[in-house]
C-alpha cells in the first residue's frame, strides 16, 4: 500500500504525521483468508514435527514449556544452571540451584545469567545486544512468576502473550470504517507494515485490559477513560508460528502465542494520533479496503489474524461468504502444546 494514494488526509496537531480518512488499495495478487491466517500459524500440525526440537523443561515439572532449534542449542553459551540432553530425548532442563528452597528465584537467576552471556557475547541477532522487559512464562506453577526477557523468549520457544484492539466507527453514508495503524520504519519486526489500532505484549502482573489502556495512550493518544468506557473483550486467539519473512532475526524459531482481542467503537470525532515513535500513521479505512489490504499481505501476520477475527465477529466473513470459514475459525484457535497461565 503506497502512501502517495492516500485520500483526504486529516492533519494531526503536533504529531508530525497525518491520520488519513481513507485509502485506496491497489489491485494485485491476493490470497485467501485461510492462507493469511495460516501465515501466522505455520508450525506443522503433524505430531512428528515436534521431534526435531529440544523441549524446554523447568524444575520439578513434567510438562514442556518451549521448543528450541538444534542450532540454537548448539550456539547457546549454556551455564551450569542448565542440563542439555541429546538422547534418548532431546531436552533442555533448568536446574534448581536452591534445591527447592526458592525455585522461582533460582529459575529467574538461571535465565538472566544465560541471557546476560548471550548479550555479552553477541550470540543472537534478535537480542540486538540489549536487554528487554521481563515477561512471565505461562503455566510455570510455582506460586510466583518465572520470567524471561521478551526478546529472548523466541530462542526458547516459550509461549508469548499479547493484546490487540481494533477501533472502528459507524458512519451514515459509508457504514463501518476501521482505524488501522502503520508501523514505523525503524521497528525491528515488520517495519512499515499495517497493524491493528493498538497492540502490545502483556507483561507479567499486568492484566490484558490494562495493557490495552496503556498502549492506547502510548500508541494512539486515546484517553484511558474513553477506552475503559467503550472497549469490549472479544476473546482469545492462539497460534504457533515460525520466524521467517519480515523477521530480521534468527529464522525458524518457534513462537507459540495467545492474543487477547478487544474492539472499541469510537465516536466519529475521536481521531487516533501517534504518541510514541512506534506508529507513523493512522488510517480510517473502509471495510472493503481493509479486506483488500489483508488479502494482499499488507498487515503484520498476527495483526492480520486479529482483523480477520474482527470481520468474523462482525458477520462480514461468514459461512456463506467464505468456503473456508470452519478452517479459518479453527486456525484462529489452535490448541497449544504448552500450558497457559493466568493473565
mmCIF file of N, CA and C in Angstrom, residues 22-77:
data_model
loop_
_atom_site.group_PDB
_atom_site.id
_atom_site.type_symbol
_atom_site.label_atom_id
_atom_site.label_comp_id
_atom_site.label_asym_id
_atom_site.label_seq_id
_atom_site.Cartn_x
_atom_site.Cartn_y
_atom_site.Cartn_z
ATOM 1 N N UNK A 22 -9.276 7.757 4.566
ATOM 2 C CA UNK A 22 -9.443 6.511 3.815
ATOM 3 C C UNK A 22 -8.280 6.381 2.863
ATOM 4 N N UNK A 23 -8.131 5.192 2.344
ATOM 5 C CA UNK A 23 -7.039 4.909 1.427
ATOM 6 C C UNK A 23 -7.575 4.055 0.294
ATOM 7 N N UNK A 24 -7.058 4.278 -0.882
ATOM 8 C CA UNK A 24 -7.302 3.347 -1.975
ATOM 9 C C UNK A 24 -6.300 2.215 -1.843
ATOM 10 N N UNK A 25 -6.658 1.056 -2.303
ATOM 11 C CA UNK A 25 -5.756 -0.092 -2.260
ATOM 12 C C UNK A 25 -5.549 -0.583 -3.681
ATOM 13 N N UNK A 26 -4.313 -0.613 -4.108
ATOM 14 C CA UNK A 26 -4.031 -1.025 -5.478
ATOM 15 C C UNK A 26 -4.333 -2.496 -5.675
ATOM 16 N N UNK A 27 -4.788 -2.831 -6.880
ATOM 17 C CA UNK A 27 -5.088 -4.224 -7.185
ATOM 18 C C UNK A 27 -3.796 -5.004 -7.341
ATOM 19 N N UNK A 28 -3.854 -6.274 -7.061
ATOM 20 C CA UNK A 28 -2.672 -7.113 -7.190
ATOM 21 C C UNK A 28 -2.998 -8.522 -6.766
ATOM 22 N N UNK A 29 -2.014 -9.411 -6.847
ATOM 23 C CA UNK A 29 -2.243 -10.797 -6.440
ATOM 24 C C UNK A 29 -2.705 -10.854 -4.996
ATOM 25 N N UNK A 30 -3.651 -11.711 -4.715
ATOM 26 C CA UNK A 30 -4.162 -11.801 -3.350
ATOM 27 C C UNK A 30 -4.309 -13.256 -2.941
ATOM 28 N N UNK A 31 -4.343 -13.461 -1.635
ATOM 29 C CA UNK A 31 -4.505 -14.791 -1.069
ATOM 30 C C UNK A 31 -5.914 -14.931 -0.526
ATOM 31 N N UNK A 32 -6.218 -16.087 0.050
ATOM 32 C CA UNK A 32 -7.487 -16.293 0.736
ATOM 33 C C UNK A 32 -7.300 -15.958 2.210
ATOM 34 N N UNK A 33 -8.409 -15.795 2.917
ATOM 35 C CA UNK A 33 -8.316 -15.531 4.354
ATOM 36 C C UNK A 33 -7.657 -16.702 5.080
ATOM 37 N N UNK A 34 -7.949 -17.911 4.652
ATOM 38 C CA UNK A 34 -7.330 -19.070 5.294
ATOM 39 C C UNK A 34 -5.816 -19.048 5.101
ATOM 40 N N UNK A 35 -5.372 -18.674 3.916
ATOM 41 C CA UNK A 35 -3.928 -18.589 3.678
ATOM 42 C C UNK A 35 -3.291 -17.504 4.542
ATOM 43 N N UNK A 36 -3.994 -16.399 4.731
ATOM 44 C CA UNK A 36 -3.461 -15.320 5.570
ATOM 45 C C UNK A 36 -3.362 -15.776 7.023
ATOM 46 N N UNK A 37 -4.401 -16.438 7.529
ATOM 47 C CA UNK A 37 -4.360 -16.950 8.902
ATOM 48 C C UNK A 37 -3.234 -17.961 9.050
ATOM 49 N N UNK A 38 -3.058 -18.800 8.042
ATOM 50 C CA UNK A 38 -2.029 -19.840 8.106
ATOM 51 C C UNK A 38 -0.624 -19.258 8.171
ATOM 52 N N UNK A 39 -0.452 -18.044 7.715
ATOM 53 C CA UNK A 39 0.867 -17.424 7.742
ATOM 54 C C UNK A 39 1.346 -17.145 9.160
ATOM 55 N N UNK A 40 0.428 -16.972 10.106
ATOM 56 C CA UNK A 40 0.851 -16.774 11.497
ATOM 57 C C UNK A 40 0.586 -18.027 12.327
ATOM 58 N N UNK A 41 0.227 -19.105 11.668
ATOM 59 C CA UNK A 41 0.018 -20.392 12.345
ATOM 60 C C UNK A 41 0.648 -21.474 11.472
ATOM 61 N N UNK A 42 1.948 -21.301 11.218
ATOM 62 C CA UNK A 42 2.604 -22.155 10.225
ATOM 63 C C UNK A 42 3.480 -23.244 10.826
ATOM 64 N N UNK A 43 3.427 -23.445 12.147
ATOM 65 C CA UNK A 43 4.108 -24.608 12.707
ATOM 66 C C UNK A 43 3.305 -25.841 12.304
ATOM 67 N N UNK A 44 3.963 -26.877 11.777
ATOM 68 C CA UNK A 44 3.223 -28.040 11.270
ATOM 69 C C UNK A 44 2.327 -28.676 12.330
ATOM 70 N N UNK A 45 1.195 -29.191 11.879
ATOM 71 C CA UNK A 45 0.248 -29.840 12.790
ATOM 72 C C UNK A 45 0.585 -31.309 13.026
ATOM 73 N N UNK A 46 1.428 -31.900 12.192
ATOM 74 C CA UNK A 46 1.772 -33.308 12.372
ATOM 75 C C UNK A 46 2.515 -33.496 13.700
ATOM 76 N N UNK A 47 2.106 -34.487 14.517
ATOM 77 C CA UNK A 47 2.769 -34.712 15.812
ATOM 78 C C UNK A 47 4.271 -34.926 15.690
ATOM 79 N N UNK A 48 4.699 -35.504 14.582
ATOM 80 C CA UNK A 48 6.125 -35.783 14.407
ATOM 81 C C UNK A 48 6.955 -34.513 14.236
ATOM 82 N N UNK A 49 6.306 -33.388 13.937
ATOM 83 C CA UNK A 49 7.047 -32.146 13.685
ATOM 84 C C UNK A 49 7.843 -31.708 14.906
ATOM 85 N N UNK A 50 7.326 -32.000 16.095
ATOM 86 C CA UNK A 50 7.991 -31.554 17.322
ATOM 87 C C UNK A 50 9.244 -32.361 17.643
ATOM 88 N N UNK A 51 9.415 -33.509 17.006
ATOM 89 C CA UNK A 51 10.515 -34.403 17.364
ATOM 90 C C UNK A 51 11.887 -33.827 17.018
ATOM 91 N N UNK A 52 11.939 -32.885 16.113
ATOM 92 C CA UNK A 52 13.233 -32.325 15.722
ATOM 93 C C UNK A 52 13.706 -31.224 16.669
ATOM 94 N N UNK A 53 12.874 -30.864 17.635
ATOM 95 C CA UNK A 53 13.207 -29.779 18.549
ATOM 96 C C UNK A 53 13.633 -30.309 19.918
ATOM 97 N N UNK A 54 14.376 -29.484 20.639
ATOM 98 C CA UNK A 54 14.672 -29.748 22.047
ATOM 99 C C UNK A 54 13.542 -29.153 22.880
ATOM 100 N N UNK A 55 13.024 -29.930 23.814
ATOM 101 C CA UNK A 55 11.963 -29.440 24.687
ATOM 102 C C UNK A 55 12.574 -28.749 25.903
ATOM 103 N N UNK A 56 11.970 -27.641 26.305
ATOM 104 C CA UNK A 56 12.427 -26.896 27.475
ATOM 105 C C UNK A 56 11.620 -27.314 28.700
ATOM 106 N N UNK A 57 12.323 -27.716 29.752
ATOM 107 C CA UNK A 57 11.668 -28.119 30.994
ATOM 108 C C UNK A 57 12.143 -27.245 32.148
ATOM 109 N N UNK A 58 11.227 -26.961 33.057
ATOM 110 C CA UNK A 58 11.534 -26.247 34.290
ATOM 111 C C UNK A 58 11.664 -27.250 35.429
ATOM 112 N N UNK A 59 12.256 -26.872 36.555
ATOM 113 C CA UNK A 59 12.457 -27.819 37.660
ATOM 114 C C UNK A 59 11.147 -28.406 38.179
ATOM 115 N N UNK A 60 11.173 -29.697 38.455
ATOM 116 C CA UNK A 60 10.034 -30.399 39.062
ATOM 117 C C UNK A 60 8.746 -30.203 38.266
ATOM 118 N N UNK A 61 8.868 -30.230 36.963
ATOM 119 C CA UNK A 61 7.721 -30.003 36.084
ATOM 120 C C UNK A 61 7.867 -30.934 34.886
ATOM 121 N N UNK A 62 6.918 -31.840 34.726
ATOM 122 C CA UNK A 62 6.985 -32.828 33.650
ATOM 123 C C UNK A 62 6.406 -32.322 32.334
ATOM 124 N N UNK A 63 5.939 -31.086 32.319
ATOM 125 C CA UNK A 63 5.313 -30.545 31.118
ATOM 126 C C UNK A 63 6.289 -29.590 30.423
ATOM 127 N N UNK A 64 6.510 -29.734 29.105
ATOM 128 C CA UNK A 64 7.444 -28.828 28.421
ATOM 129 C C UNK A 64 6.904 -27.404 28.350
ATOM 130 N N UNK A 65 7.810 -26.459 28.276
ATOM 131 C CA UNK A 65 7.437 -25.040 28.217
ATOM 132 C C UNK A 65 7.971 -24.338 26.977
ATOM 133 N N UNK A 66 8.573 -25.087 26.057
ATOM 134 C CA UNK A 66 9.062 -24.467 24.842
ATOM 135 C C UNK A 66 9.793 -25.454 23.960
ATOM 136 N N UNK A 67 10.017 -25.046 22.703
ATOM 137 C CA UNK A 67 10.780 -25.829 21.737
ATOM 138 C C UNK A 67 11.975 -25.001 21.271
ATOM 139 N N UNK A 68 13.166 -25.619 21.299
ATOM 140 C CA UNK A 68 14.374 -24.954 20.827
ATOM 141 C C UNK A 68 14.904 -25.635 19.572
ATOM 142 N N UNK A 69 15.370 -24.837 18.624
ATOM 143 C CA UNK A 69 16.041 -25.375 17.451
ATOM 144 C C UNK A 69 17.375 -26.000 17.849
ATOM 145 N N UNK A 70 17.788 -27.033 17.129
ATOM 146 C CA UNK A 70 19.086 -27.659 17.394
ATOM 147 C C UNK A 70 20.222 -26.649 17.260
ATOM 148 N N UNK A 71 20.139 -25.781 16.260
ATOM 149 C CA UNK A 71 21.220 -24.805 16.074
ATOM 150 C C UNK A 71 21.237 -23.766 17.190
ATOM 151 N N UNK A 72 20.085 -23.502 17.807
ATOM 152 C CA UNK A 72 20.064 -22.613 18.971
ATOM 153 C C UNK A 72 20.761 -23.279 20.148
ATOM 154 N N UNK A 73 20.461 -24.564 20.351
ATOM 155 C CA UNK A 73 21.090 -25.316 21.442
ATOM 156 C C UNK A 73 22.604 -25.353 21.259
ATOM 157 N N UNK A 74 23.052 -25.535 20.037
ATOM 158 C CA UNK A 74 24.489 -25.600 19.758
ATOM 159 C C UNK A 74 25.180 -24.257 19.988
ATOM 160 N N UNK A 75 24.483 -23.179 19.710
ATOM 161 C CA UNK A 75 25.086 -21.844 19.786
ATOM 162 C C UNK A 75 24.978 -21.225 21.176
ATOM 163 N N UNK A 76 24.050 -21.710 21.986
ATOM 164 C CA UNK A 76 23.793 -21.113 23.295
ATOM 165 C C UNK A 76 24.979 -21.337 24.240
ATOM 166 N N UNK A 77 25.439 -20.301 24.960
ATOM 167 C CA UNK A 77 26.546 -20.453 25.918
ATOM 168 C C UNK A 77 26.040 -20.971 27.265
#
